[in-house]
Short mmCIF file of N, CA, C and O in Angstrom, two decimals:
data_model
loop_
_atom_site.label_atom_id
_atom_site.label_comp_id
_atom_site.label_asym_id
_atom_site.label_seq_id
_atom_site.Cartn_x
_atom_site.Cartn_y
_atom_site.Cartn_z
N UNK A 70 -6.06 -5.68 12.83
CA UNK A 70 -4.95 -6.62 12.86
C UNK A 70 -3.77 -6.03 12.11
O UNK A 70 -3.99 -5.25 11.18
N UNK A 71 -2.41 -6.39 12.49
CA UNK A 71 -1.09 -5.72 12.00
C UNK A 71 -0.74 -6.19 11.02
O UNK A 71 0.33 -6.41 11.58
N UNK A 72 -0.59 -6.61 9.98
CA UNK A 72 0.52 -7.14 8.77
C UNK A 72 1.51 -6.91 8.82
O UNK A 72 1.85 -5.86 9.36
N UNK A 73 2.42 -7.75 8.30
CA UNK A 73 3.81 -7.29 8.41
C UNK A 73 3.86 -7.39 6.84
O UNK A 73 3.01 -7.95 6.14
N UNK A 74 5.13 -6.69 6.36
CA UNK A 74 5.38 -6.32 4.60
C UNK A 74 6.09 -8.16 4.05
O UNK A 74 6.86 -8.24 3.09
N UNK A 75 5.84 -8.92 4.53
CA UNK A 75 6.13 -10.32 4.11
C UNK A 75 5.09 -11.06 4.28
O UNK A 75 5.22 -12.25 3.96
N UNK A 76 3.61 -10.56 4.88
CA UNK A 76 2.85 -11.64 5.13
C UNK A 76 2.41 -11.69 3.62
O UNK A 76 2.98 -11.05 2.73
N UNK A 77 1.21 -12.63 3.41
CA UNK A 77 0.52 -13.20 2.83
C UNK A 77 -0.87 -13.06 2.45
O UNK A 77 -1.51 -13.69 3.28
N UNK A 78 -1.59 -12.58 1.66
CA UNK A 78 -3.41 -12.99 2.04
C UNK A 78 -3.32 -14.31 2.52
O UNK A 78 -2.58 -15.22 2.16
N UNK A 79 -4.53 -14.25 3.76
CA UNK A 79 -4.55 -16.44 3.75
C UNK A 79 -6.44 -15.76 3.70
O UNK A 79 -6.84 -14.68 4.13
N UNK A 80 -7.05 -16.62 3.20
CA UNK A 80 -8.37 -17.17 2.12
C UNK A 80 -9.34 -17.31 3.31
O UNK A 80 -10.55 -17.08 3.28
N UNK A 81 -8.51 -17.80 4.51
CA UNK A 81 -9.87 -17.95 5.74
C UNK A 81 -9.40 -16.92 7.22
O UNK A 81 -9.67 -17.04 8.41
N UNK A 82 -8.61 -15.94 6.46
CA UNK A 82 -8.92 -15.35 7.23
C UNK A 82 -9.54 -14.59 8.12
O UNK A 82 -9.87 -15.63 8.69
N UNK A 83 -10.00 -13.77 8.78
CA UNK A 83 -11.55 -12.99 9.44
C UNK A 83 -11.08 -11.61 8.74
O UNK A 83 -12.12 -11.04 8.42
N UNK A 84 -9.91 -10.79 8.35
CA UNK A 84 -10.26 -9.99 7.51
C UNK A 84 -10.44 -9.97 6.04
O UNK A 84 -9.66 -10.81 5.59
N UNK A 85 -11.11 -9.39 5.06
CA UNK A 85 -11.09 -9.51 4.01
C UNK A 85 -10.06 -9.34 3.41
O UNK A 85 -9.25 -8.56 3.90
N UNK A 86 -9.74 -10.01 2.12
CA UNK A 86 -8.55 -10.32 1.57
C UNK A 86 -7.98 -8.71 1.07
O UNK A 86 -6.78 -8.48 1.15
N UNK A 87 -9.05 -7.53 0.50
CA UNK A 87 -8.69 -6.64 0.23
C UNK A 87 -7.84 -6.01 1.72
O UNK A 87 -6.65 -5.73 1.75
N UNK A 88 -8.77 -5.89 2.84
CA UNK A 88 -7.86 -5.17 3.99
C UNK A 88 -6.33 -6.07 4.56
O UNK A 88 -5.47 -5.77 5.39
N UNK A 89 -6.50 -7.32 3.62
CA UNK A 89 -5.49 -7.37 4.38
C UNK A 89 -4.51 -7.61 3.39
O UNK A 89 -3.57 -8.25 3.87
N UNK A 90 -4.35 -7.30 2.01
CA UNK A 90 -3.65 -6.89 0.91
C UNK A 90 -2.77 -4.98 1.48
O UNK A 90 -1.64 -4.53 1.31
N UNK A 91 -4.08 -4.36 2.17
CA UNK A 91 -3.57 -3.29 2.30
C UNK A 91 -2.91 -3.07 3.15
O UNK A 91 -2.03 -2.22 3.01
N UNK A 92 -3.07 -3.75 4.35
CA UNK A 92 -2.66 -3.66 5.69
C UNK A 92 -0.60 -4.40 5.51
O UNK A 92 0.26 -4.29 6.37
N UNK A 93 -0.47 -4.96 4.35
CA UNK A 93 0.72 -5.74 3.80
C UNK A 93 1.40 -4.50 2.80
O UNK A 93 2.58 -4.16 2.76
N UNK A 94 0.57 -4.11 2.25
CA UNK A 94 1.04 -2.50 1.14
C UNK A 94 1.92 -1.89 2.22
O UNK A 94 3.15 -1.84 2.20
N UNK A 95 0.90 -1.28 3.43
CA UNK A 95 0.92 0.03 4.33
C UNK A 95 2.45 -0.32 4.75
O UNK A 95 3.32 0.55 4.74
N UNK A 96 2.74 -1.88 5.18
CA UNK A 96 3.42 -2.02 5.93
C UNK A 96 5.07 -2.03 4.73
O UNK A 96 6.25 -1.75 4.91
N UNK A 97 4.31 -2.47 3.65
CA UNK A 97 6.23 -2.57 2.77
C UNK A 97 5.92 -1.05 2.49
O UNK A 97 6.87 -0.79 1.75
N UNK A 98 5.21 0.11 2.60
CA UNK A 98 5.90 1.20 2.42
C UNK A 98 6.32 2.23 4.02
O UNK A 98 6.78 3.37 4.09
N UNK A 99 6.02 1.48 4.88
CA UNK A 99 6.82 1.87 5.95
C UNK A 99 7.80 1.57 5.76
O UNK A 99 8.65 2.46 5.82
N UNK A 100 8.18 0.31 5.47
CA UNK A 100 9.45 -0.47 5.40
C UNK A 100 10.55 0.46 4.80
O UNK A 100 11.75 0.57 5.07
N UNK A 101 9.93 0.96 4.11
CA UNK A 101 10.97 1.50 2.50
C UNK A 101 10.64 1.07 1.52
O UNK A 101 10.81 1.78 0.53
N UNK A 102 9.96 -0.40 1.31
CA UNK A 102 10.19 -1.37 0.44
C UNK A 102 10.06 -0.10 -1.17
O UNK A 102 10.94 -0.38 -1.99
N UNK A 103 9.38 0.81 -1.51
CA UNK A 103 9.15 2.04 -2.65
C UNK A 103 9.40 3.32 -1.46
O UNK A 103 9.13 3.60 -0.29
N UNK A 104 10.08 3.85 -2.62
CA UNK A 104 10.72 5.27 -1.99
C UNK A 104 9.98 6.40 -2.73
O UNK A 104 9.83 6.40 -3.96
N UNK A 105 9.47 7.50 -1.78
CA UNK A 105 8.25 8.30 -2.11
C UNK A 105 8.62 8.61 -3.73
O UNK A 105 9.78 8.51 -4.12
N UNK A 106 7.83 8.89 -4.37
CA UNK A 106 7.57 9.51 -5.65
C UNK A 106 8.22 8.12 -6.40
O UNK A 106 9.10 8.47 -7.19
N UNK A 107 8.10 7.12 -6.38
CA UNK A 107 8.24 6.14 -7.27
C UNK A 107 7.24 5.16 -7.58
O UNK A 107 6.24 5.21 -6.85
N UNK A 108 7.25 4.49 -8.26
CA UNK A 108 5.73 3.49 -8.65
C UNK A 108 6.19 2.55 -7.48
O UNK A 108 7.29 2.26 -7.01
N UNK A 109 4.72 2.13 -7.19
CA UNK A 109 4.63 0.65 -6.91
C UNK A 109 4.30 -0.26 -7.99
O UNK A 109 3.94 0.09 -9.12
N UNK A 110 4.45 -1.64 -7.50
CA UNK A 110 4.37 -2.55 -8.80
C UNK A 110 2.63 -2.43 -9.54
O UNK A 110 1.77 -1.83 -8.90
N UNK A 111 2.39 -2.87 -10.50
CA UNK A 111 1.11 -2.41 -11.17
C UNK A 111 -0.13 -3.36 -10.67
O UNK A 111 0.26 -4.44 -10.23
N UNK A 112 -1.46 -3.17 -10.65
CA UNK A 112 -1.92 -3.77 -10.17
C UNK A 112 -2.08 -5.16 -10.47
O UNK A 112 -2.38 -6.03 -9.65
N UNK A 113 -1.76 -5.41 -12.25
CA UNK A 113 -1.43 -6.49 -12.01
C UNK A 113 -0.75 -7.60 -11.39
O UNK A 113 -0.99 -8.71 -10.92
N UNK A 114 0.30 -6.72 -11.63
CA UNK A 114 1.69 -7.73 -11.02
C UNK A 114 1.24 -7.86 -9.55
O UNK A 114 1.29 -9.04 -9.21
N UNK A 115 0.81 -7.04 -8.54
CA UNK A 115 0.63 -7.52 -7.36
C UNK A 115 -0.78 -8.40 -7.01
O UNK A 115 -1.09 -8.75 -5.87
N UNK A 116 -1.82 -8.77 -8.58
CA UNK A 116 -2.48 -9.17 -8.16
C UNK A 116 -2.48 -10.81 -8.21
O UNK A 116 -3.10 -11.72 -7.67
N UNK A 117 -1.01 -10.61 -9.55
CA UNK A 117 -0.90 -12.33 -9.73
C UNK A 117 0.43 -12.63 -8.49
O UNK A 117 0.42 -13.80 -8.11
N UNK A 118 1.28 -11.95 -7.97
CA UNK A 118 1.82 -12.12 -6.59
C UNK A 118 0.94 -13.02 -5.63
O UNK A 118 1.05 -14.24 -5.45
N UNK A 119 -0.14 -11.92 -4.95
CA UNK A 119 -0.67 -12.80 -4.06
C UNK A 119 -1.84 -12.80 -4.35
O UNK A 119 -2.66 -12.03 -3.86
N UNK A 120 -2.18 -14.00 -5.52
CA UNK A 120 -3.15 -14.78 -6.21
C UNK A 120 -4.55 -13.61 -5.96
O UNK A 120 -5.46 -14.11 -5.30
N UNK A 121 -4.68 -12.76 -6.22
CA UNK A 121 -5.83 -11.60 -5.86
C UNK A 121 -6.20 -11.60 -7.43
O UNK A 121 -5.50 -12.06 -8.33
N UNK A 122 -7.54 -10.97 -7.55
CA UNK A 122 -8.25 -10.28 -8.82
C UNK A 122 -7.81 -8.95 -8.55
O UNK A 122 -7.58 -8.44 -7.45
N UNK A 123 -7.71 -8.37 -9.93
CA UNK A 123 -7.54 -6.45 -9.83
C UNK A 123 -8.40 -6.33 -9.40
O UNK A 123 -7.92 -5.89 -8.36
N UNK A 124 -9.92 -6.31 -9.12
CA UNK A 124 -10.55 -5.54 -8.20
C UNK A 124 -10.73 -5.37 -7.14
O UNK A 124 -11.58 -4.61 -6.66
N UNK A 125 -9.70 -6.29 -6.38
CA UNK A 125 -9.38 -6.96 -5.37
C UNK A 125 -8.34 -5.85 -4.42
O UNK A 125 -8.30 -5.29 -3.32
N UNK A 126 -7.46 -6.02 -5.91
CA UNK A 126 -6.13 -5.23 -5.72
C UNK A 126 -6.21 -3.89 -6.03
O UNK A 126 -5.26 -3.22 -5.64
N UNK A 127 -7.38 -3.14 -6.82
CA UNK A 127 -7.30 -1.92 -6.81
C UNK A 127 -8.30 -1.32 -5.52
O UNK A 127 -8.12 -0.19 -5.07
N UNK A 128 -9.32 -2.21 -5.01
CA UNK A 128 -9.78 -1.96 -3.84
C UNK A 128 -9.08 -1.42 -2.59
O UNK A 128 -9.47 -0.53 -1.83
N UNK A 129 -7.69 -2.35 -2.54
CA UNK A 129 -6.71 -2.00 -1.49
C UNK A 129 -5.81 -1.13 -1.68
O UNK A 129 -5.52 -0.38 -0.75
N UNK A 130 -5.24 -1.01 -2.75
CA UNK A 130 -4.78 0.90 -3.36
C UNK A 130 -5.25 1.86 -3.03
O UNK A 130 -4.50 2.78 -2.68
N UNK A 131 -6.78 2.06 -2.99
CA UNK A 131 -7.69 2.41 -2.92
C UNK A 131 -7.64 3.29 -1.37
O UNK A 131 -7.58 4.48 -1.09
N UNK A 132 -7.67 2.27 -0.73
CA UNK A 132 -7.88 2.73 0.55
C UNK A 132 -6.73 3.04 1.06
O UNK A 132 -6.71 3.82 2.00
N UNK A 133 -5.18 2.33 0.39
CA UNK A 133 -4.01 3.52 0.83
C UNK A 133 -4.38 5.24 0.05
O UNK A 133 -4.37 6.38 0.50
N UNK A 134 -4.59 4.81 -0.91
CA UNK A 134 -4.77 6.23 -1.33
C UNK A 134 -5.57 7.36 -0.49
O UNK A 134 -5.16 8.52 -0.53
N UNK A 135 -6.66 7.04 0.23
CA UNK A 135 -7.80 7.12 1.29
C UNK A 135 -6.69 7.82 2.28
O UNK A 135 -6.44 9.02 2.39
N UNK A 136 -6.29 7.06 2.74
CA UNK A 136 -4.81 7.05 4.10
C UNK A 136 -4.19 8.58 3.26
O UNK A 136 -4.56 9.61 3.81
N UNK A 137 -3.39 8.75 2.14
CA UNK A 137 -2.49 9.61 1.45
C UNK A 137 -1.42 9.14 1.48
O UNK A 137 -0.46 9.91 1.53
N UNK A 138 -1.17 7.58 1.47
CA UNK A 138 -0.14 6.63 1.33
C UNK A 138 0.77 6.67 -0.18
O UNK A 138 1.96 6.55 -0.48
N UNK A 139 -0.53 6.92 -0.92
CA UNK A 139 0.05 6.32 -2.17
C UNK A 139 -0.95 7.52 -3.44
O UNK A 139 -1.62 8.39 -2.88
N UNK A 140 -0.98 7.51 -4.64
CA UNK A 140 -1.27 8.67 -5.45
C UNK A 140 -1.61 8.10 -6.70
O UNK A 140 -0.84 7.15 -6.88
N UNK A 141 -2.39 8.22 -7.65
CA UNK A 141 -2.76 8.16 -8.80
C UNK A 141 -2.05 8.73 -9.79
O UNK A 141 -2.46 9.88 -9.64
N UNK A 142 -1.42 8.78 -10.54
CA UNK A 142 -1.23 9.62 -12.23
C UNK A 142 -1.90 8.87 -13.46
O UNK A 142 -1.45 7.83 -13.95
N UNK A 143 -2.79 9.37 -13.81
CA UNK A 143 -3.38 8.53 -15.38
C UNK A 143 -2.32 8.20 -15.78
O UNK A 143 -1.34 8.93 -15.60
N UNK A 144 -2.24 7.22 -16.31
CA UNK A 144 -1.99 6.61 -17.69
C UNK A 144 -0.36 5.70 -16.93
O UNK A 144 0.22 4.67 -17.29
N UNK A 145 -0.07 6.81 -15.62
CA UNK A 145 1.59 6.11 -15.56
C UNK A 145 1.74 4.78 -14.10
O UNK A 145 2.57 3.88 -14.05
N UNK A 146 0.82 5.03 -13.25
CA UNK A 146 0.65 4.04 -12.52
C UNK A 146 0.14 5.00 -11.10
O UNK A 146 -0.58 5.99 -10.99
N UNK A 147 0.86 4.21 -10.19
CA UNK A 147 0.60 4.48 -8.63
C UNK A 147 1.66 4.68 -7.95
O UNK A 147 2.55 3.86 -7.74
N UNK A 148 1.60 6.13 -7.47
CA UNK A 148 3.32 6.08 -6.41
C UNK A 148 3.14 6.74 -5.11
O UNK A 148 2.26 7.51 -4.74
N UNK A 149 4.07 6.31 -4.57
CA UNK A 149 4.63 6.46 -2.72
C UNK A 149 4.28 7.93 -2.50
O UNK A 149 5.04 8.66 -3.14
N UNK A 150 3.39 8.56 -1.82
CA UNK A 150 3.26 9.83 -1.30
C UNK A 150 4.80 10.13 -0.51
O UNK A 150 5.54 9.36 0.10
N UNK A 151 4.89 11.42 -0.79
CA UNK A 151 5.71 12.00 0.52
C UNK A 151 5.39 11.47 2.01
O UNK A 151 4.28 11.63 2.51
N UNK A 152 6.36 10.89 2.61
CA UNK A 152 5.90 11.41 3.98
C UNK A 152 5.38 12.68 4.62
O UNK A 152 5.52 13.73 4.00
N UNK A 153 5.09 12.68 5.20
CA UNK A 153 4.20 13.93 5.96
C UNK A 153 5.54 14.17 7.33
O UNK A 153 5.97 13.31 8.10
N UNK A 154 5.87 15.38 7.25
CA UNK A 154 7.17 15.48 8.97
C UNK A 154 6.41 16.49 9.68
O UNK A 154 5.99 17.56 9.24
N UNK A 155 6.28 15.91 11.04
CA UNK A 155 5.41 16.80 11.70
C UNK A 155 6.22 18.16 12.06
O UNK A 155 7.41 18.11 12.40
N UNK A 156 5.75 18.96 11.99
CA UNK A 156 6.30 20.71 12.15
C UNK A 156 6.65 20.90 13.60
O UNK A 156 5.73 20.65 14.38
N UNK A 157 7.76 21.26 14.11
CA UNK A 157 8.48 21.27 14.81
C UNK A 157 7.47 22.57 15.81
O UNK A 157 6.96 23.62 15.42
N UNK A 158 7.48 22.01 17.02
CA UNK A 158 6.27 22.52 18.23
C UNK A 158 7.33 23.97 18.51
O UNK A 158 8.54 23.79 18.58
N UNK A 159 6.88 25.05 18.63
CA UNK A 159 7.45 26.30 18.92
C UNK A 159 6.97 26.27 20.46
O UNK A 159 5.87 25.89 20.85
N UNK A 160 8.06 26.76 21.27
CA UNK A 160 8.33 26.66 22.27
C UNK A 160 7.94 28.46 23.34
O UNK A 160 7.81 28.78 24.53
N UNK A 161 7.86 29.30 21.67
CA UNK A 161 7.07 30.93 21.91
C UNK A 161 5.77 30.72 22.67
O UNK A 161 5.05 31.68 22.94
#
């Protein structure tokens, strides 16, 4: 199922609240909503956003990170991977 970067967790939904925390991430960093090499908000803050537990919310980090969406640094948080630009097809 698609998320858009404004939806919501809803509680009865058929996916789990973690995939669909992520499937809402994936989509505000298509958006732009964080510009590569910058934090996203911490897991707290996005877990009292949309009423989630951190393990909830680091579950779905988790699996952007999985993707190469998003990146770890100890101690400083979580930030926006580079995009990836596909290499231009040689025509040799």
């Amino acid at each position: 199922m698609e998320y858009g970067p404004d939806d919501q967790v809803e509680r009865d939904a058929p996916a789990s609240p973690f995939q669909q925390l992520a499937g809402i991430l994936r989509a505000r960093v298509a958006r732009g909503d964080w510009k590569p090499n910058r934090a996203i908000p911490s897991e707290n803050a996005l877990a009292e956003h949309y009423g989630l537990s951190r393990p909830t919310v680091r579950r779905a980090i988790a699996a952007l990170a999985d993707d190469g969406l998003v990146y770890a640094v100890s101690g400083r948080g979580t930030y926006v991977a580079e995009r990836k630009t596909e290499e231009p097809v040689s025509d040799e």
